Amino acid sequence: MKNTDAVAAFLALGQESRLNIFRLIVQKGDVGLTPTQIIEKLGIPNATLSFHLKELMQANLLLVERQSRNLIYRPNAALVQDLSNFLLDNCCGGKSCTPEKITRKTKST
């Protein structure tokens, strides 16, 4: 993944409504959601939703499929995985990111 691809994804997700839309669609996974279902869940006006979906599509975060009269929006799982890998590449200098257990002394009463 190139920096420009990551920046485009983060810019698209940097707006609260778009982030909410994306998270809702991710929760549905391969089943996806229609715009009507998104409107019902989030209460976003149709024209506003269309704008946000377009922005998420341009960032390649969503895939869309026409089924009869409906458009079904699904997350672009490959891009999400690439983005995660991009962010975590060389995480913690190759060492485990999990902190060692810290034992605390408790007061005896």
Coordinates of C-alpha atoms in Angstrom, one line a residue:
M1 CA 0.0 0.0 0.0
K2 CA 1.2 3.5 -0.8
N3 CA 1.0 6.4 1.6
T4 CA -1.4 8.1 -0.8
D5 CA -3.8 5.2 -0.6
A6 CA -3.7 5.2 3.2
V7 CA -4.2 9.0 3.3
A8 CA -7.3 8.8 1.0
A9 CA -8.8 6.1 3.3
F10 CA -8.1 8.2 6.5
L11 CA -9.5 11.3 4.9
A12 CA -12.7 9.5 4.0
L13 CA -13.0 8.1 7.5
G14 CA -12.1 11.4 9.1
Q15 CA -15.7 12.6 9.0
E16 CA -18.1 11.3 11.7
S17 CA -21.0 10.3 9.5
R18 CA -18.7 8.5 7.0
L19 CA -17.0 6.7 9.9
N20 CA -20.4 5.6 11.2
I21 CA -21.6 4.5 7.8
F22 CA -18.4 2.5 7.2
R23 CA -18.5 0.9 10.7
L24 CA -22.1 -0.1 10.1
I25 CA -21.3 -1.7 6.8
V26 CA -18.3 -3.5 8.2
Q27 CA -20.5 -5.0 10.9
K28 CA -22.7 -6.5 8.2
G29 CA -19.7 -7.9 6.3
D30 CA -20.4 -9.8 3.1
V31 CA -24.2 -9.4 3.6
G32 CA -23.8 -5.7 3.0
L33 CA -26.5 -3.0 3.3
T34 CA -28.7 -1.1 1.0
P35 CA -28.9 2.7 1.2
T36 CA -32.4 2.4 2.6
Q37 CA -31.1 0.1 5.4
I38 CA -28.3 2.6 6.2
I39 CA -30.8 5.5 6.4
E40 CA -33.1 3.5 8.7
K41 CA -30.2 2.7 11.1
L42 CA -28.4 6.0 11.1
G43 CA -31.1 8.5 10.1
I44 CA -29.0 10.2 7.5
P45 CA -30.9 12.0 4.7
N46 CA -30.7 10.3 1.3
A47 CA -28.8 13.1 -0.4
T48 CA -26.3 13.3 2.4
L49 CA -25.9 9.5 2.4
S50 CA -25.2 9.5 -1.4
F51 CA -22.5 12.0 -0.9
H52 CA -20.8 10.1 1.9
L53 CA -21.1 6.7 0.0
K54 CA -19.5 8.4 -3.0
E55 CA -16.6 9.6 -0.8
L56 CA -16.1 6.1 0.7
M57 CA -16.2 4.5 -2.8
Q58 CA -13.6 7.0 -4.1
A59 CA -11.3 6.0 -1.2
N60 CA -11.9 2.3 -2.3
L61 CA -13.2 1.5 1.2
L62 CA -16.5 0.1 -0.1
L63 CA -17.6 -2.3 -2.9
V64 CA -21.0 -2.0 -4.4
E65 CA -23.1 -4.6 -6.3
R66 CA -26.5 -4.1 -8.0
Q67 CA -29.0 -6.8 -7.1
S68 CA -32.2 -6.2 -9.0
R69 CA -33.2 -2.6 -8.1
N70 CA -31.0 -2.4 -5.0
L71 CA -27.4 -1.4 -4.5
I72 CA -25.7 -3.4 -1.9
Y73 CA -22.7 -1.8 -0.2
R74 CA -20.0 -4.0 1.4
P75 CA -16.6 -3.3 2.9
N76 CA -13.6 -3.7 0.8
A77 CA -12.0 -6.3 3.1
A78 CA -8.8 -6.5 1.1
L79 CA -8.2 -2.8 1.5
V80 CA -9.1 -2.8 5.2
Q81 CA -6.6 -5.6 5.7
D82 CA -3.9 -3.8 3.6
L83 CA -4.5 -0.7 5.7
S84 CA -4.1 -2.6 8.9
N85 CA -0.9 -4.2 7.7
F86 CA 0.4 -0.8 6.5
L87 CA -0.2 0.7 10.0
L88 CA 1.3 -2.2 11.8
D89 CA 4.3 -2.9 9.5
N90 CA 7.4 -3.1 11.7
C91 CA 5.2 -2.4 14.8
C92 CA 7.2 -2.1 18.0
G93 CA 10.5 -2.7 16.2
G94 CA 9.7 -6.3 15.5
K95 CA 9.2 -7.1 19.2
S96 CA 6.0 -8.2 20.8
C97 CA 3.6 -5.3 21.3
T98 CA 2.0 -6.9 24.3
P99 CA 3.4 -5.4 27.5
E100 CA 4.8 -7.8 30.0
K101 CA 2.6 -8.3 33.0
I102 CA 3.2 -5.8 35.7
T103 CA 2.7 -7.1 39.1
R104 CA 1.4 -4.7 41.6
K105 CA 2.0 -4.9 45.3
T106 CA -1.2 -4.7 47.2
K107 CA -1.5 -3.4 50.7
S108 CA -2.2 -6.0 53.3
T109 CA -4.9 -5.1 55.8

